Amino acid sequence: MSWFHKKKKENSMAVQTAAGEIYSHPFGYIRNYAPLGHCEKQLYRSLRESVPVIDSAIYKIVRLVGGFEVKCRDTRAQRIVDSFIRNVNVNGISTGMEAFVSEYLEQLLTYGTAVGEIVLGSDGDIAALYNSSLDDVELKCEENPLDIRILSVDNFGQKKEVPFPELILCSAIMPEPGKLYGTSVLKGLPFVTDIMLKILNAIGTNWDRVGNVRFAVTYKPSDSDRSLSKERAMQIAGEWSKAMKSREPKDFVSVGDVSIKTIGADNQIPDSEVPLRQILEQIVAKLSIPPFLLGLSWSTTERMSSQQADMLTSELEYYRRILEGTVRKICKTYLRLHGFDSEFEIVWSNINLQDEVELAKARLYHAQAEQIEKNNRKG
């Protein structure tokens, strides 16, 4: 019996669309600068970072899209595909296909285009799913617009065609005719967001000036004291500074004609509620998110809230139809690599409880109508 065991060979893998080794100086972003393309990536990242409502809306859409199940006719294929969906490695730090789909949808909403990759291991099986950065990938059309080239971009700006384009996943939201890149859901928001940030910045500046009280101390010397006015002014300034820096209440005593006024006390900060409300209405209309989901307590009726929820449901169904092609390609590739060519169906979870209640009511009313029709025919 041998006491030595052969070391198990690790499953190696390589990602095609990842950036190469980084050699950076403190201002490396200058070297990596490229003109904003169709996605205008930096602009949309800034929008999400500067306006929490926009960032929250995108995360809520991703969560509300919900999960899915893959239903296969073959029971053996069903077992292996269920295990794959639960346990597949995603980006090296996550597990499960839903993690990949969530990141994929977030990229799709923010930039209008999403790119991912099916990463094969040395054994020929799917080792991981990878969400590619749009900075590392470029999509180009050939003379035939139906032929698409997928290029990987390294840190030095060099481009090369990926060797296995059939493993790359691409999706786009409402691309313009003849274009490959999609349209971000944030398109049209930079103008109103710029106004919103100006208002918020002005509010902060005004409160810094008015809220943090400053005083104007004025000393008016008499005719006999004009020769000593400079010394007395410096003395008053020193004593006033000590009084303001003291942590305990301290009286300020002076001799002569000294007046003290609060700077900005006569000014009133402009009311920002109305303009901010108008801007938020534009943002909510663009993102198709009901205000109550974003914590905006605007007056609304129960019927209006139900209609807003129905509109959101239709938006989520649209995003599901886009994602379904990507999910189908991943599952189809995995099943074929394992020798299965069986058909399967992607079943999405219900969006919310209200949908289930309405469907149950619809089935009940339909059953009652059928029963009434049967009774009428018998009568």
Short mmCIF file of C-alpha atoms in Angstrom, two decimals:
data_model
loop_
_atom_site.label_atom_id
_atom_site.label_comp_id
_atom_site.label_asym_id
_atom_site.label_seq_id
_atom_site.Cartn_x
_atom_site.Cartn_y
_atom_site.Cartn_z
CA MET A 1 0.00 0.00 0.00
CA SER A 2 1.42 3.35 -1.01
CA TRP A 3 1.53 6.10 1.59
CA PHE A 4 2.04 8.72 -1.07
CA HIS A 5 -0.83 10.20 -2.99
CA LYS A 6 -0.64 12.11 -6.19
CA LYS A 7 -1.55 15.74 -5.83
CA LYS A 8 -4.89 16.44 -7.41
CA LYS A 9 -4.53 18.52 -10.53
CA GLU A 10 -6.27 21.86 -10.09
CA ASN A 11 -8.74 23.01 -12.69
CA SER A 12 -7.15 26.00 -14.40
CA MET A 13 -9.03 28.67 -16.27
CA ALA A 14 -8.39 31.94 -18.04
CA VAL A 15 -10.65 34.92 -18.63
CA GLN A 16 -10.52 36.40 -22.12
CA THR A 17 -11.98 39.83 -21.42
CA ALA A 18 -10.04 40.80 -18.28
CA ALA A 19 -7.41 43.52 -18.36
CA GLY A 20 -3.77 42.47 -18.32
CA GLU A 21 -1.17 43.20 -15.68
CA ILE A 22 -1.28 46.77 -14.44
CA TYR A 23 1.76 49.05 -14.48
CA SER A 24 0.49 52.32 -13.11
CA HIS A 25 1.85 55.65 -11.95
CA PRO A 26 -0.03 57.92 -9.50
CA PHE A 27 -1.93 59.50 -12.40
CA GLY A 28 -2.70 56.28 -14.21
CA TYR A 29 -6.20 57.42 -15.12
CA ILE A 30 -4.62 59.80 -17.66
CA ARG A 31 -3.02 56.92 -19.49
CA ASN A 32 -6.26 54.93 -19.50
CA TYR A 33 -8.32 57.87 -20.71
CA ALA A 34 -10.41 57.28 -23.80
CA PRO A 35 -13.19 59.45 -25.25
CA LEU A 36 -16.60 58.51 -23.90
CA GLY A 37 -18.31 56.21 -26.33
CA HIS A 38 -21.91 55.16 -26.62
CA CYS A 39 -22.11 54.15 -22.98
CA GLU A 40 -20.65 57.35 -21.50
CA LYS A 41 -19.52 55.23 -18.60
CA GLN A 42 -17.89 57.82 -16.37
CA LEU A 43 -20.88 60.15 -16.66
CA TYR A 44 -23.37 57.52 -15.57
CA ARG A 45 -21.13 56.35 -12.72
CA SER A 46 -21.01 59.95 -11.49
CA LEU A 47 -24.79 60.22 -11.67
CA ARG A 48 -25.25 57.18 -9.45
CA GLU A 49 -22.61 58.36 -7.02
CA SER A 50 -23.89 61.92 -6.70
CA VAL A 51 -27.66 61.24 -6.51
CA PRO A 52 -28.61 58.48 -4.03
CA VAL A 53 -32.17 58.28 -5.43
CA ILE A 54 -30.84 57.13 -8.82
CA ASP A 55 -28.53 54.56 -7.22
CA SER A 56 -31.32 53.25 -4.99
CA ALA A 57 -33.73 52.97 -7.94
CA ILE A 58 -31.31 50.82 -9.94
CA TYR A 59 -30.65 48.49 -7.00
CA LYS A 60 -34.39 48.16 -6.38
CA ILE A 61 -35.04 47.24 -10.03
CA VAL A 62 -32.33 44.57 -9.83
CA ARG A 63 -33.84 43.08 -6.67
CA LEU A 64 -37.43 43.29 -7.93
CA VAL A 65 -36.63 41.41 -11.14
CA GLY A 66 -36.32 38.38 -8.86
CA GLY A 67 -34.96 34.90 -9.31
CA PHE A 68 -35.65 32.10 -11.75
CA GLU A 69 -35.72 28.34 -12.14
CA VAL A 70 -34.78 26.18 -15.10
CA LYS A 71 -37.21 23.33 -15.79
CA CYS A 72 -35.86 20.43 -17.89
CA ARG A 73 -37.82 17.50 -19.28
CA ASP A 74 -34.96 15.09 -18.54
CA THR A 75 -34.67 14.39 -14.79
CA ARG A 76 -30.89 13.79 -15.03
CA ALA A 77 -30.41 17.10 -16.83
CA GLN A 78 -32.58 18.75 -14.18
CA ARG A 79 -30.30 17.57 -11.35
CA ILE A 80 -27.07 18.79 -12.90
CA VAL A 81 -28.46 22.13 -14.07
CA ASP A 82 -29.89 22.84 -10.60
CA SER A 83 -26.50 22.15 -9.06
CA PHE A 84 -24.81 24.35 -11.64
CA ILE A 85 -27.17 27.29 -11.05
CA ARG A 86 -26.60 27.12 -7.28
CA ASN A 87 -22.85 26.49 -7.20
CA VAL A 88 -21.24 28.06 -10.28
CA ASN A 89 -18.35 30.38 -9.46
CA VAL A 90 -19.06 34.04 -10.32
CA ASN A 91 -16.26 36.60 -10.63
CA GLY A 92 -14.14 34.62 -8.21
CA ILE A 93 -15.96 35.94 -5.11
CA SER A 94 -19.61 34.93 -5.52
CA THR A 95 -21.53 31.72 -6.08
CA GLY A 96 -24.68 31.08 -8.06
CA MET A 97 -25.97 32.24 -11.41
CA GLU A 98 -28.32 34.75 -9.80
CA ALA A 99 -25.28 36.72 -8.59
CA PHE A 100 -24.04 36.90 -12.18
CA VAL A 101 -27.46 37.90 -13.53
CA SER A 102 -27.85 40.65 -10.89
CA GLU A 103 -24.48 42.21 -11.76
CA TYR A 104 -25.25 41.78 -15.46
CA LEU A 105 -28.59 43.59 -15.10
CA GLU A 106 -27.05 46.40 -13.04
CA GLN A 107 -24.48 46.99 -15.78
CA LEU A 108 -27.22 46.81 -18.41
CA LEU A 109 -29.36 49.43 -16.67
CA THR A 110 -26.48 51.81 -15.94
CA TYR A 111 -24.73 51.74 -19.31
CA GLY A 112 -27.35 50.31 -21.67
CA THR A 113 -24.96 47.47 -22.57
CA ALA A 114 -23.76 44.47 -20.58
CA VAL A 115 -21.00 41.99 -21.39
CA GLY A 116 -20.24 38.72 -19.65
CA GLU A 117 -18.23 35.61 -20.34
CA ILE A 118 -18.56 31.86 -19.92
CA VAL A 119 -15.15 30.78 -18.60
CA LEU A 120 -14.11 27.22 -19.43
CA GLY A 121 -11.71 25.22 -17.29
CA SER A 122 -8.93 22.92 -18.45
CA ASP A 123 -11.34 19.97 -18.31
CA GLY A 124 -13.63 21.61 -20.86
CA ASP A 125 -16.41 22.27 -18.34
CA ILE A 126 -17.75 25.67 -17.31
CA ALA A 127 -15.50 26.81 -14.45
CA ALA A 128 -17.00 30.26 -13.82
CA LEU A 129 -19.11 33.13 -15.07
CA TYR A 130 -17.43 36.52 -15.39
CA ASN A 131 -18.95 40.02 -15.60
CA SER A 132 -16.70 41.93 -17.96
CA SER A 133 -15.93 45.61 -17.54
CA LEU A 134 -16.97 47.68 -20.52
CA ASP A 135 -13.60 49.42 -20.28
CA ASP A 136 -11.95 46.12 -21.27
CA VAL A 137 -14.24 45.21 -24.18
CA GLU A 138 -15.11 46.83 -27.49
CA LEU A 139 -17.84 45.78 -29.90
CA LYS A 140 -17.38 46.49 -33.59
CA CYS A 141 -19.42 45.87 -36.72
CA GLU A 142 -18.01 44.42 -39.90
CA GLU A 143 -19.16 45.43 -43.38
CA ASN A 144 -22.04 43.08 -42.80
CA PRO A 145 -23.85 44.65 -39.80
CA LEU A 146 -24.88 41.19 -38.64
CA ASP A 147 -21.24 40.18 -38.13
CA ILE A 148 -20.02 41.45 -34.77
CA ARG A 149 -16.39 41.47 -33.65
CA ILE A 150 -15.62 41.36 -29.93
CA LEU A 151 -12.27 42.90 -29.02
CA SER A 152 -10.49 42.85 -25.66
CA VAL A 153 -8.60 46.01 -24.66
CA ASP A 154 -5.51 45.82 -22.43
CA ASN A 155 -4.13 48.54 -20.16
CA PHE A 156 -2.01 49.97 -22.96
CA GLY A 157 -4.97 50.44 -25.31
CA GLN A 158 -4.02 47.51 -27.53
CA LYS A 159 -6.97 45.64 -28.99
CA LYS A 160 -7.20 42.06 -30.08
CA GLU A 161 -10.06 39.85 -31.10
CA VAL A 162 -11.15 37.29 -28.49
CA PRO A 163 -10.36 33.74 -29.64
CA PHE A 164 -13.74 32.26 -28.61
CA PRO A 165 -16.49 34.82 -29.25
CA GLU A 166 -19.17 32.15 -28.82
CA LEU A 167 -18.43 32.23 -25.07
CA ILE A 168 -19.11 35.97 -24.77
CA LEU A 169 -22.52 37.18 -23.58
CA CYS A 170 -23.80 40.56 -24.79
CA SER A 171 -27.08 42.36 -24.23
CA ALA A 172 -28.31 45.86 -24.98
CA ILE A 173 -31.36 47.95 -24.03
CA MET A 174 -33.06 49.67 -26.97
CA PRO A 175 -30.01 50.13 -29.23
CA GLU A 176 -30.37 52.67 -31.98
CA PRO A 177 -30.78 51.25 -35.51
CA GLY A 178 -27.40 50.20 -36.87
CA LYS A 179 -25.72 50.56 -33.46
CA LEU A 180 -24.35 47.85 -31.17
CA TYR A 181 -24.41 49.70 -27.88
CA GLY A 182 -27.68 50.15 -26.01
CA THR A 183 -29.29 53.12 -24.32
CA SER A 184 -28.85 53.65 -20.59
CA VAL A 185 -31.96 54.17 -18.47
CA LEU A 186 -30.11 57.23 -17.12
CA LYS A 187 -30.06 58.94 -20.49
CA GLY A 188 -31.67 62.37 -20.21
CA LEU A 189 -30.94 62.75 -16.49
CA PRO A 190 -27.61 64.67 -16.57
CA PHE A 191 -29.35 68.01 -17.23
CA VAL A 192 -31.89 67.80 -14.39
CA THR A 193 -29.31 66.20 -12.10
CA ASP A 194 -26.94 69.11 -12.68
CA ILE A 195 -29.67 71.52 -11.55
CA MET A 196 -30.41 69.36 -8.52
CA LEU A 197 -26.77 69.27 -7.46
CA LYS A 198 -26.53 73.07 -7.81
CA ILE A 199 -29.51 73.48 -5.50
CA LEU A 200 -28.17 71.02 -2.93
CA ASN A 201 -24.71 72.55 -3.05
CA ALA A 202 -26.22 76.05 -2.58
CA ILE A 203 -28.23 74.79 0.40
CA GLY A 204 -25.07 73.43 2.00
CA THR A 205 -23.15 76.64 1.34
CA ASN A 206 -25.96 78.83 2.71
CA TRP A 207 -26.29 76.76 5.85
CA ASP A 208 -22.55 76.91 6.32
CA ARG A 209 -22.77 80.69 6.15
CA VAL A 210 -26.02 81.26 8.05
CA GLY A 211 -26.32 78.18 10.21
CA ASN A 212 -22.76 78.47 11.53
CA VAL A 213 -23.27 81.90 13.08
CA ARG A 214 -20.68 84.58 12.33
CA PHE A 215 -20.56 88.02 13.91
CA ALA A 216 -19.58 91.46 12.67
CA VAL A 217 -18.06 93.57 15.46
CA THR A 218 -17.90 97.27 14.57
CA TYR A 219 -15.96 99.81 16.64
CA LYS A 220 -16.59 103.52 16.04
CA PRO A 221 -13.91 105.60 17.79
CA SER A 222 -14.68 109.09 19.09
CA ASP A 223 -12.72 112.14 17.97
CA SER A 224 -10.48 111.98 21.04
CA ASP A 225 -9.72 108.27 20.54
CA ARG A 226 -8.82 108.32 16.84
CA SER A 227 -5.10 108.23 17.59
CA LEU A 228 -5.55 104.98 19.53
CA SER A 229 -8.20 103.41 17.28
CA LYS A 230 -5.90 100.80 15.78
CA GLU A 231 -4.66 99.54 19.16
CA ARG A 232 -8.18 99.45 20.62
CA ALA A 233 -9.55 97.64 17.54
CA MET A 234 -6.86 94.97 17.87
CA GLN A 235 -7.59 94.66 21.59
CA ILE A 236 -11.34 94.27 20.94
CA ALA A 237 -10.64 91.65 18.23
CA GLY A 238 -8.39 89.65 20.58
CA GLU A 239 -10.91 89.69 23.42
CA TRP A 240 -13.78 88.78 21.07
CA SER A 241 -11.78 85.86 19.68
CA LYS A 242 -11.12 84.57 23.20
CA ALA A 243 -14.82 84.84 24.05
CA MET A 244 -15.82 82.88 20.92
CA LYS A 245 -13.21 80.15 21.46
CA SER A 246 -14.20 79.60 25.08
CA ARG A 247 -16.20 76.42 25.66
CA GLU A 248 -18.07 78.05 28.51
CA PRO A 249 -20.30 81.15 28.19
CA LYS A 250 -18.14 84.23 28.52
CA ASP A 251 -19.09 87.90 28.62
CA PHE A 252 -17.56 90.45 26.31
CA VAL A 253 -17.01 93.90 27.80
CA SER A 254 -15.84 96.87 25.75
CA VAL A 255 -15.57 100.64 26.11
CA GLY A 256 -16.80 103.03 23.45
CA ASP A 257 -19.25 102.76 20.58
CA VAL A 258 -19.14 99.02 19.73
CA SER A 259 -21.97 97.26 17.80
CA ILE A 260 -22.31 93.52 17.21
CA LYS A 261 -24.45 92.04 14.44
CA THR A 262 -24.98 88.52 13.15
CA ILE A 263 -23.78 88.05 9.57
CA GLY A 264 -26.60 86.73 7.38
CA ALA A 265 -29.28 87.02 10.05
CA ASP A 266 -31.38 89.24 7.78
CA ASN A 267 -31.14 86.84 4.83
CA GLN A 268 -33.57 83.99 4.21
CA ILE A 269 -32.55 80.72 2.58
CA PRO A 270 -34.70 80.18 -0.55
CA ASP A 271 -37.28 77.42 -0.31
CA SER A 272 -36.00 74.43 -2.29
CA GLU A 273 -38.92 72.04 -1.77
CA VAL A 274 -40.77 72.90 -4.99
CA PRO A 275 -37.81 72.80 -7.45
CA LEU A 276 -36.41 69.63 -5.88
CA ARG A 277 -39.85 68.01 -6.10
CA GLN A 278 -40.04 68.86 -9.81
CA ILE A 279 -36.59 67.38 -10.44
CA LEU A 280 -37.39 64.22 -8.47
CA GLU A 281 -40.56 63.80 -10.54
CA GLN A 282 -38.45 63.83 -13.69
CA ILE A 283 -36.06 61.22 -12.23
CA VAL A 284 -38.90 58.98 -11.05
CA ALA A 285 -40.64 59.22 -14.44
CA LYS A 286 -37.43 58.25 -16.25
CA LEU A 287 -36.66 55.27 -14.02
CA SER A 288 -40.32 54.08 -13.87
CA ILE A 289 -40.12 53.49 -10.11
CA PRO A 290 -43.16 54.36 -7.93
CA PRO A 291 -42.24 57.16 -5.51
CA PHE A 292 -43.22 55.18 -2.41
CA LEU A 293 -40.55 52.56 -3.23
CA LEU A 294 -37.91 55.29 -3.00
CA GLY A 295 -39.11 56.61 0.34
CA LEU A 296 -40.83 59.66 -1.20
CA SER A 297 -44.00 60.28 0.79
CA TRP A 298 -45.97 62.01 -1.94
CA SER A 299 -49.73 62.05 -1.55
CA THR A 300 -51.30 59.32 -3.65
CA THR A 301 -54.45 57.25 -3.65
CA GLU A 302 -54.61 53.49 -3.27
CA ARG A 303 -55.81 53.11 -6.86
CA MET A 304 -52.94 55.25 -8.14
CA SER A 305 -50.43 53.14 -6.18
CA SER A 306 -51.90 49.98 -7.72
CA GLN A 307 -51.55 51.45 -11.23
CA GLN A 308 -47.95 52.46 -10.53
CA ALA A 309 -47.23 48.91 -9.35
CA ASP A 310 -48.73 47.54 -12.57
CA MET A 311 -46.53 49.84 -14.64
CA LEU A 312 -43.46 48.71 -12.70
CA THR A 313 -44.43 45.09 -13.29
CA SER A 314 -44.48 45.66 -17.06
CA GLU A 315 -41.01 47.26 -16.86
CA LEU A 316 -39.64 44.31 -14.92
CA GLU A 317 -41.14 41.87 -17.41
CA TYR A 318 -39.30 43.74 -20.18
CA TYR A 319 -35.97 43.38 -18.38
CA ARG A 320 -36.68 39.69 -17.80
CA ARG A 321 -37.19 39.13 -21.52
CA ILE A 322 -33.79 40.69 -22.20
CA LEU A 323 -32.07 38.59 -19.53
CA GLU A 324 -33.74 35.38 -20.60
CA GLY A 325 -31.61 35.12 -23.74
CA THR A 326 -28.42 35.30 -21.66
CA VAL A 327 -29.64 32.75 -19.11
CA ARG A 328 -30.77 30.43 -21.89
CA LYS A 329 -27.38 30.58 -23.63
CA ILE A 330 -25.51 29.74 -20.39
CA CYS A 331 -27.76 26.80 -19.52
CA LYS A 332 -27.77 25.49 -23.09
CA THR A 333 -23.97 25.59 -23.23
CA TYR A 334 -23.67 23.77 -19.90
CA LEU A 335 -26.14 21.03 -20.84
CA ARG A 336 -24.48 20.41 -24.20
CA LEU A 337 -21.05 20.17 -22.56
CA HIS A 338 -22.53 17.41 -20.40
CA GLY A 339 -24.08 15.56 -23.33
CA PHE A 340 -27.69 16.74 -22.94
CA ASP A 341 -29.71 18.27 -25.73
CA SER A 342 -33.01 18.32 -23.89
CA GLU A 343 -35.39 21.24 -24.01
CA PHE A 344 -35.84 23.42 -20.96
CA GLU A 345 -37.95 26.32 -19.78
CA ILE A 346 -37.00 29.35 -17.68
CA VAL A 347 -39.60 30.10 -15.00
CA TRP A 348 -39.33 33.44 -13.23
CA SER A 349 -40.63 33.94 -9.70
CA ASN A 350 -43.67 36.13 -9.16
CA ILE A 351 -42.70 39.76 -8.77
CA ASN A 352 -44.71 40.43 -5.62
CA LEU A 353 -47.52 39.10 -3.46
CA GLN A 354 -50.05 41.39 -5.07
CA ASP A 355 -49.63 39.55 -8.37
CA GLU A 356 -50.39 36.22 -6.68
CA VAL A 357 -53.50 37.66 -5.02
CA GLU A 358 -54.79 39.07 -8.29
CA LEU A 359 -54.10 35.80 -10.13
CA ALA A 360 -55.90 33.85 -7.41
CA LYS A 361 -58.90 36.18 -7.68
CA ALA A 362 -58.92 35.80 -11.44
CA ARG A 363 -58.90 31.98 -11.18
CA LEU A 364 -61.69 32.12 -8.60
CA TYR A 365 -63.88 34.38 -10.73
CA HIS A 366 -63.21 32.21 -13.79
CA ALA A 367 -64.18 29.05 -11.90
CA GLN A 368 -67.34 30.69 -10.57
CA ALA A 369 -68.30 31.83 -14.09
CA GLU A 370 -67.81 28.31 -15.45
CA GLN A 371 -69.93 26.87 -12.66
CA ILE A 372 -72.73 29.35 -13.33
CA GLU A 373 -72.64 28.53 -17.06
CA LYS A 374 -72.87 24.77 -16.32
CA ASN A 375 -75.85 25.32 -14.03
CA ASN A 376 -77.56 27.42 -16.67
CA ARG A 377 -77.05 24.73 -19.31
CA LYS A 378 -78.47 22.07 -17.00
CA GLY A 379 -81.46 24.26 -16.19
#
